Coordinates of C-alpha atoms in Angstrom, one line a residue:
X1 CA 19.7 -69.9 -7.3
X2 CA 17.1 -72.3 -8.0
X3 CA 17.6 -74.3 -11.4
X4 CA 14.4 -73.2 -13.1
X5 CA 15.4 -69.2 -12.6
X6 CA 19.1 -70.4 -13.8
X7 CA 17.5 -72.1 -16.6
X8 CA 14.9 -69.1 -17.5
X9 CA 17.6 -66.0 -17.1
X10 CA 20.0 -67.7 -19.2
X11 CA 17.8 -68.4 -22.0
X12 CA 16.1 -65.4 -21.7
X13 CA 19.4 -63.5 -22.1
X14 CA 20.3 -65.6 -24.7
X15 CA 17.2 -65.2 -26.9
X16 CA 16.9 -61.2 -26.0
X17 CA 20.2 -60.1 -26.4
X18 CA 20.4 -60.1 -30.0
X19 CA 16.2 -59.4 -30.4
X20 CA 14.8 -55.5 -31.1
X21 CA 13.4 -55.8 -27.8
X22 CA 15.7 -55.6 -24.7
X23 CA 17.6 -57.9 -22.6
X24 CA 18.3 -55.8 -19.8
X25 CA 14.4 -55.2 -19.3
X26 CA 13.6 -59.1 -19.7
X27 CA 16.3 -59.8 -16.9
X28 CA 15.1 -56.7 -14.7
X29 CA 11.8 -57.8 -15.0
X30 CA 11.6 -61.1 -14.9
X31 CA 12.8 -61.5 -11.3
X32 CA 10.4 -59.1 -9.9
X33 CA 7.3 -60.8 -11.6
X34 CA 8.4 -64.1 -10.3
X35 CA 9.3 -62.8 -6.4
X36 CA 13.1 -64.3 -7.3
X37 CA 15.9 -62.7 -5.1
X38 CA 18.5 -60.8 -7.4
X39 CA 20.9 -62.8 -9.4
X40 CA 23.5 -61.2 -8.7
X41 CA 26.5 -59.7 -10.4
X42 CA 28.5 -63.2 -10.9
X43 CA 25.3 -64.9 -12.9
X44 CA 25.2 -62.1 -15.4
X45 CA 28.6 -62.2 -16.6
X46 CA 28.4 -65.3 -16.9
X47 CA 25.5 -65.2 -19.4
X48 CA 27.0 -62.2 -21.2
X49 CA 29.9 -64.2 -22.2
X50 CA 27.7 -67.1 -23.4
X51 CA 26.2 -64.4 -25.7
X52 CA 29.4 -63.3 -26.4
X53 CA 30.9 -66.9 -26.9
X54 CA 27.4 -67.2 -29.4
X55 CA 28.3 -64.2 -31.5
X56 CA 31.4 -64.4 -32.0
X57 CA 31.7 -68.3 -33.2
X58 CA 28.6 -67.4 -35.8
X59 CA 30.8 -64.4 -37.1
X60 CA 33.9 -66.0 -36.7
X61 CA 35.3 -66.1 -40.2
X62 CA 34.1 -62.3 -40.6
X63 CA 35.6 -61.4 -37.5
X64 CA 39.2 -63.2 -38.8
X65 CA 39.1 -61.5 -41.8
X66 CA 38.2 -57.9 -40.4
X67 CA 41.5 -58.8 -37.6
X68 CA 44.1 -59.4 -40.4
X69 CA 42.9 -56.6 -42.8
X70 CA 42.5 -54.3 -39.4
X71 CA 46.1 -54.9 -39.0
X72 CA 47.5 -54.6 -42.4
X73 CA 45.5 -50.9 -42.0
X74 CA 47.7 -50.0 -38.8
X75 CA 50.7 -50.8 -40.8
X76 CA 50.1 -49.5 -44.2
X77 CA 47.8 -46.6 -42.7
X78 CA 44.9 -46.9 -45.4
X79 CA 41.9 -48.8 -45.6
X80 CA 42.9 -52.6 -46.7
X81 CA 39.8 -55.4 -47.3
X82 CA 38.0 -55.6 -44.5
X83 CA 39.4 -52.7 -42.5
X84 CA 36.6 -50.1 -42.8
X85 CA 34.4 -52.6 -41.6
X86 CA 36.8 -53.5 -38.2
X87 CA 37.3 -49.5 -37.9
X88 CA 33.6 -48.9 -37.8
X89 CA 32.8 -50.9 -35.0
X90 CA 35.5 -50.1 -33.1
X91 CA 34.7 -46.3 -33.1
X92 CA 30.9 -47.3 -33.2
X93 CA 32.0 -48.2 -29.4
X94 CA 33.5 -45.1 -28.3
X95 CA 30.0 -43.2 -27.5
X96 CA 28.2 -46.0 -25.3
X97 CA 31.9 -46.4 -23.6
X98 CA 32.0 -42.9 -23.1
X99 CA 28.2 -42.8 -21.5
X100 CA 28.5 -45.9 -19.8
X101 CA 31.3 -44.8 -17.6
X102 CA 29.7 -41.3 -17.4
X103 CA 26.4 -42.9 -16.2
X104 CA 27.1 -45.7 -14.5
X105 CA 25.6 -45.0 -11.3
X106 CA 22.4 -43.6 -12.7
X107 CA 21.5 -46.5 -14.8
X108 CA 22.1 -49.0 -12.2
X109 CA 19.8 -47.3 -9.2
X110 CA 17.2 -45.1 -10.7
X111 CA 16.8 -45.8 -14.4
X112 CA 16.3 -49.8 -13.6
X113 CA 12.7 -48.9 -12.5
X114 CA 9.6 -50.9 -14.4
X115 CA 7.8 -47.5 -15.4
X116 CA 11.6 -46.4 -17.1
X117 CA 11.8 -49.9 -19.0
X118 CA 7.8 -49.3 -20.0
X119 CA 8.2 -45.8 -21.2
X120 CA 11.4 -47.0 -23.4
X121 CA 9.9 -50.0 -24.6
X122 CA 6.8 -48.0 -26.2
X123 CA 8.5 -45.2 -27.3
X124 CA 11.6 -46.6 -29.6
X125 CA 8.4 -49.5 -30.8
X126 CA 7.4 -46.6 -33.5
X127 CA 10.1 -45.4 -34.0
X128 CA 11.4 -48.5 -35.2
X129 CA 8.4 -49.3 -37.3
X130 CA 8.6 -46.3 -39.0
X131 CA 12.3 -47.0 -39.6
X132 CA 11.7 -50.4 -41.4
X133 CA 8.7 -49.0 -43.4
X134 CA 10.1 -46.0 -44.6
X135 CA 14.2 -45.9 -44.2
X136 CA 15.2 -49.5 -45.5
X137 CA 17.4 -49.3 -48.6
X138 CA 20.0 -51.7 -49.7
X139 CA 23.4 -50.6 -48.8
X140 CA 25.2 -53.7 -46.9
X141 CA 27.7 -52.9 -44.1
X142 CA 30.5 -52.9 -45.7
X143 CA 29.3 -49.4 -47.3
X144 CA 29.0 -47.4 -43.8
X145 CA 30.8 -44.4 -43.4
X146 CA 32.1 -42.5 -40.9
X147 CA 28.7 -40.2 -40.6
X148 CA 26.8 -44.1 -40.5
X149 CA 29.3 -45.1 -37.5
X150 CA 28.6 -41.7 -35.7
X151 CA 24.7 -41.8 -36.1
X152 CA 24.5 -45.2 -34.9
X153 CA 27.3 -45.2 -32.3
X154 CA 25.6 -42.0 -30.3
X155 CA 22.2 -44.5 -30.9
X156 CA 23.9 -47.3 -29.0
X157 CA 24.2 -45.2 -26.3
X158 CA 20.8 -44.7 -25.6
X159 CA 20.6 -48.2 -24.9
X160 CA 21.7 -47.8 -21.7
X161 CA 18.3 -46.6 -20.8
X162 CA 16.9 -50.2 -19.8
X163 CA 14.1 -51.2 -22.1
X164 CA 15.4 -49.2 -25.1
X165 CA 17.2 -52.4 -26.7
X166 CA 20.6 -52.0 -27.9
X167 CA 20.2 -54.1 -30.9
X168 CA 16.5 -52.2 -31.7
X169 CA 18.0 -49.1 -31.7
X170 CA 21.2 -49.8 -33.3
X171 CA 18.9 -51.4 -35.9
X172 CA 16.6 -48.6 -36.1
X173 CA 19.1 -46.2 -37.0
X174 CA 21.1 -48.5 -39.8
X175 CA 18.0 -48.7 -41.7
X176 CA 17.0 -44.7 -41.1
X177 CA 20.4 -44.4 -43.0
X178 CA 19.7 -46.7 -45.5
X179 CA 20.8 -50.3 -44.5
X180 CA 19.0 -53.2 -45.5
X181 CA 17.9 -54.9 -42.7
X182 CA 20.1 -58.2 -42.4
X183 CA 22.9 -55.7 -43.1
X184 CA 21.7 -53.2 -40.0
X185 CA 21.2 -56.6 -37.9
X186 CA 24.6 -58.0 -39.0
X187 CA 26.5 -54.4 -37.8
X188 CA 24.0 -54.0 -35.0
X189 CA 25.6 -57.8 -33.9
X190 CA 29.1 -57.0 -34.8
X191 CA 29.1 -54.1 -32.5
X192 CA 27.4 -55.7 -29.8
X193 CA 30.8 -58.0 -29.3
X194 CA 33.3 -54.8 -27.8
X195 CA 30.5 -53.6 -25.7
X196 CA 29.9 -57.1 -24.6
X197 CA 33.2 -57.2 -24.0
X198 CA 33.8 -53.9 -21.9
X199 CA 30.1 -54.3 -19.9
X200 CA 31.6 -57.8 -18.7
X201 CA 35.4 -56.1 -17.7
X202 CA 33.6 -53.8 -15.4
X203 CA 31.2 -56.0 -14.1
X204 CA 33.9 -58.3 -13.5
X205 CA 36.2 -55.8 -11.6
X206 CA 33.5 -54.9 -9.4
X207 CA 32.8 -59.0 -8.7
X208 CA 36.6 -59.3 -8.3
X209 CA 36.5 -56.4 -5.7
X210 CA 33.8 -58.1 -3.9
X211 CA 33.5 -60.8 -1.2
X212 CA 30.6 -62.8 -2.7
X213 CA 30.8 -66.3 -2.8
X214 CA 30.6 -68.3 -6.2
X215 CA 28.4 -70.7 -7.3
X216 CA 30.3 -72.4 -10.3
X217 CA 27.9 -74.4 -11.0
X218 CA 25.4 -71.9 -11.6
X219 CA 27.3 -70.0 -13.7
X220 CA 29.1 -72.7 -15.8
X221 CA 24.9 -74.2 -16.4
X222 CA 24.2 -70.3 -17.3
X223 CA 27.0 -69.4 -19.7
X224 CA 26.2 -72.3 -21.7
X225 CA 22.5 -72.2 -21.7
X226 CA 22.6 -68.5 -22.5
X227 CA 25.4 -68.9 -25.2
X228 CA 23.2 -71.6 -27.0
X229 CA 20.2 -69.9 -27.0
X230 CA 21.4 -66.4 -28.7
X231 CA 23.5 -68.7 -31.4
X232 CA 20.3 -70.4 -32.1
X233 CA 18.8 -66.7 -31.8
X234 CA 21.1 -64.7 -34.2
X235 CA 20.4 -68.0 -37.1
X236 CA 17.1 -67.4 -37.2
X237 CA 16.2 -63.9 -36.8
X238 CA 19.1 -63.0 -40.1
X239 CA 17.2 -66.2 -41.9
X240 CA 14.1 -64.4 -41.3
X241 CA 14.6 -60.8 -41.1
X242 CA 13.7 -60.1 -44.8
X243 CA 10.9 -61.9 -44.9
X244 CA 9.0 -60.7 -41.5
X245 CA 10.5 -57.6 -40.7
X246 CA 9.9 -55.5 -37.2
X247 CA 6.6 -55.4 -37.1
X248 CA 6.0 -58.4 -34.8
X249 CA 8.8 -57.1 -32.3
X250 CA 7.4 -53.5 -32.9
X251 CA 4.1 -54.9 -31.5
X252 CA 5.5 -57.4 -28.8
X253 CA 7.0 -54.1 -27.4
X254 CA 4.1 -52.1 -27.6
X255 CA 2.3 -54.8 -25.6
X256 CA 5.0 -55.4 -23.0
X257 CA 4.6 -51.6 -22.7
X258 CA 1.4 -51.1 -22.4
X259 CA 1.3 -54.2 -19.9
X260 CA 4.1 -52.9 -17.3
X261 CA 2.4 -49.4 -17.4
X262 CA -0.8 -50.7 -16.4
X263 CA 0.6 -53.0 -14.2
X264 CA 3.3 -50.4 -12.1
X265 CA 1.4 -47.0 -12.9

């Protein structure tokens, strides 16, 4: 890999993974527009755990807190502190584990197309718009409930339709039930870490299985890159979030949309 397309992917990763506006596209996409050769398996994991490394430092004392009280609750058996929290994102997971292994195959060959990524990317755009306009409320996440973790754990699986977003769509349905919209970001970015975390197992098993050779480098430049750009990301979109809302990613979409359909229809 050449160092610009090291330098782009991995802040593009970084900067989309945590937006309402999808990092798998951006990655698909970019590639293709610029006549770049794939990649490759190796060079995304790596910038997955730089967004991983990014969002779990920035919720780090959260994430300590919701570990210990997680634990007392598997030894006392009843919700403890922080528990309910750790619980919800845990069985937020289940459903986009459940799909991902189910669909595996389809969403890497035939749903990676640039018409699929178009068609997602304009149709959640409204959908999330009318979301922040009309289903905002105030609860924080430490209110969801077991019908809030359903709701937006069978959303998260949709997100494995490139160009749907996992964070738009996780978002989108936290404020349909009533989050406010730092607190629908801050769960939508708690619950990105397990599937972070089980995306970059399987991909690793299948690089493991491989015979690919390993440019350290590359990765090593990419992880870090990536890592600081979507730490950099997650601090300002929760600064601004109140104040600016969805619309400008509800339009960006719309545009990139409208663009690819013209472009590949």
């Amino acid at each position: 890999m050449e160092l610009i397309q090291i330098i782009a992917l991995a802040i593009l990763q970084g900067l989309t993974e945590f937006l309402p506006i999808s990092s798998s596209a951006h990655l698909i996409l970019l590639p293709q527009m610029e006549g770049w050769a794939d990649q490759g398996l190796a060079f995304d994991v790596a910038v997955h755990v730089g967004t991983l490394a990014a969002v779990v430092w920035y919720f780090r004392r959260d994430l300590l807190l919701m570990t210990r009280d997680w634990g007392r609750s598997v030894a006392t058996r009843q919700m403890v502190g922080e528990s309910r929290l750790a619980w919800a994102v845990l069985f937020g997971t289940i459903p986009v584990g459940l799909a991902g292994l189910l669909f595996k195959g389809l969403i890497e060959t035939e749903l990676r197309s640039p018409l699929v990524i178009a068609w997602a990317t304009v149709v959640f755009a409204p959908l999330l718009w009318w979301a922040d306009v009309r289903g905002r409320g105030a609860r924080s996440e430490h209110a969801i409930g077991w019908k809030d973790v359903l709701v937006i754990g069978v959303a998260q699986a949709l997100a494995l339709i490139p160009g749907t977003s996992r964070s738009g769509i996780t978002m989108t349905a936290g404020l349909m039930l009533g989050l406010s919209r730092s607190a629908a970001a801050r769960f939508s970015f708690l619950l990105s870490i397990p599937v972070i975390v089980l995306a970059g197992g399987l991909n690793t098993i299948d690089l493991v299985r491989g015979e690919a050779l390993v440019d350290w480098t590359s990765l090593l430049l990419g992880s870090v890159l990536s890592g600081l750009a979507a730490y950099l990301c997650i601090h300002v979109f929760l600064r601004l979030l109140e104040r600016i809302g969805m619309l400008p990613f509800v339009i960006y979409r719309l545009l990139l949309g409208a663009g690819l359909l013209y472009l590949y229809s």
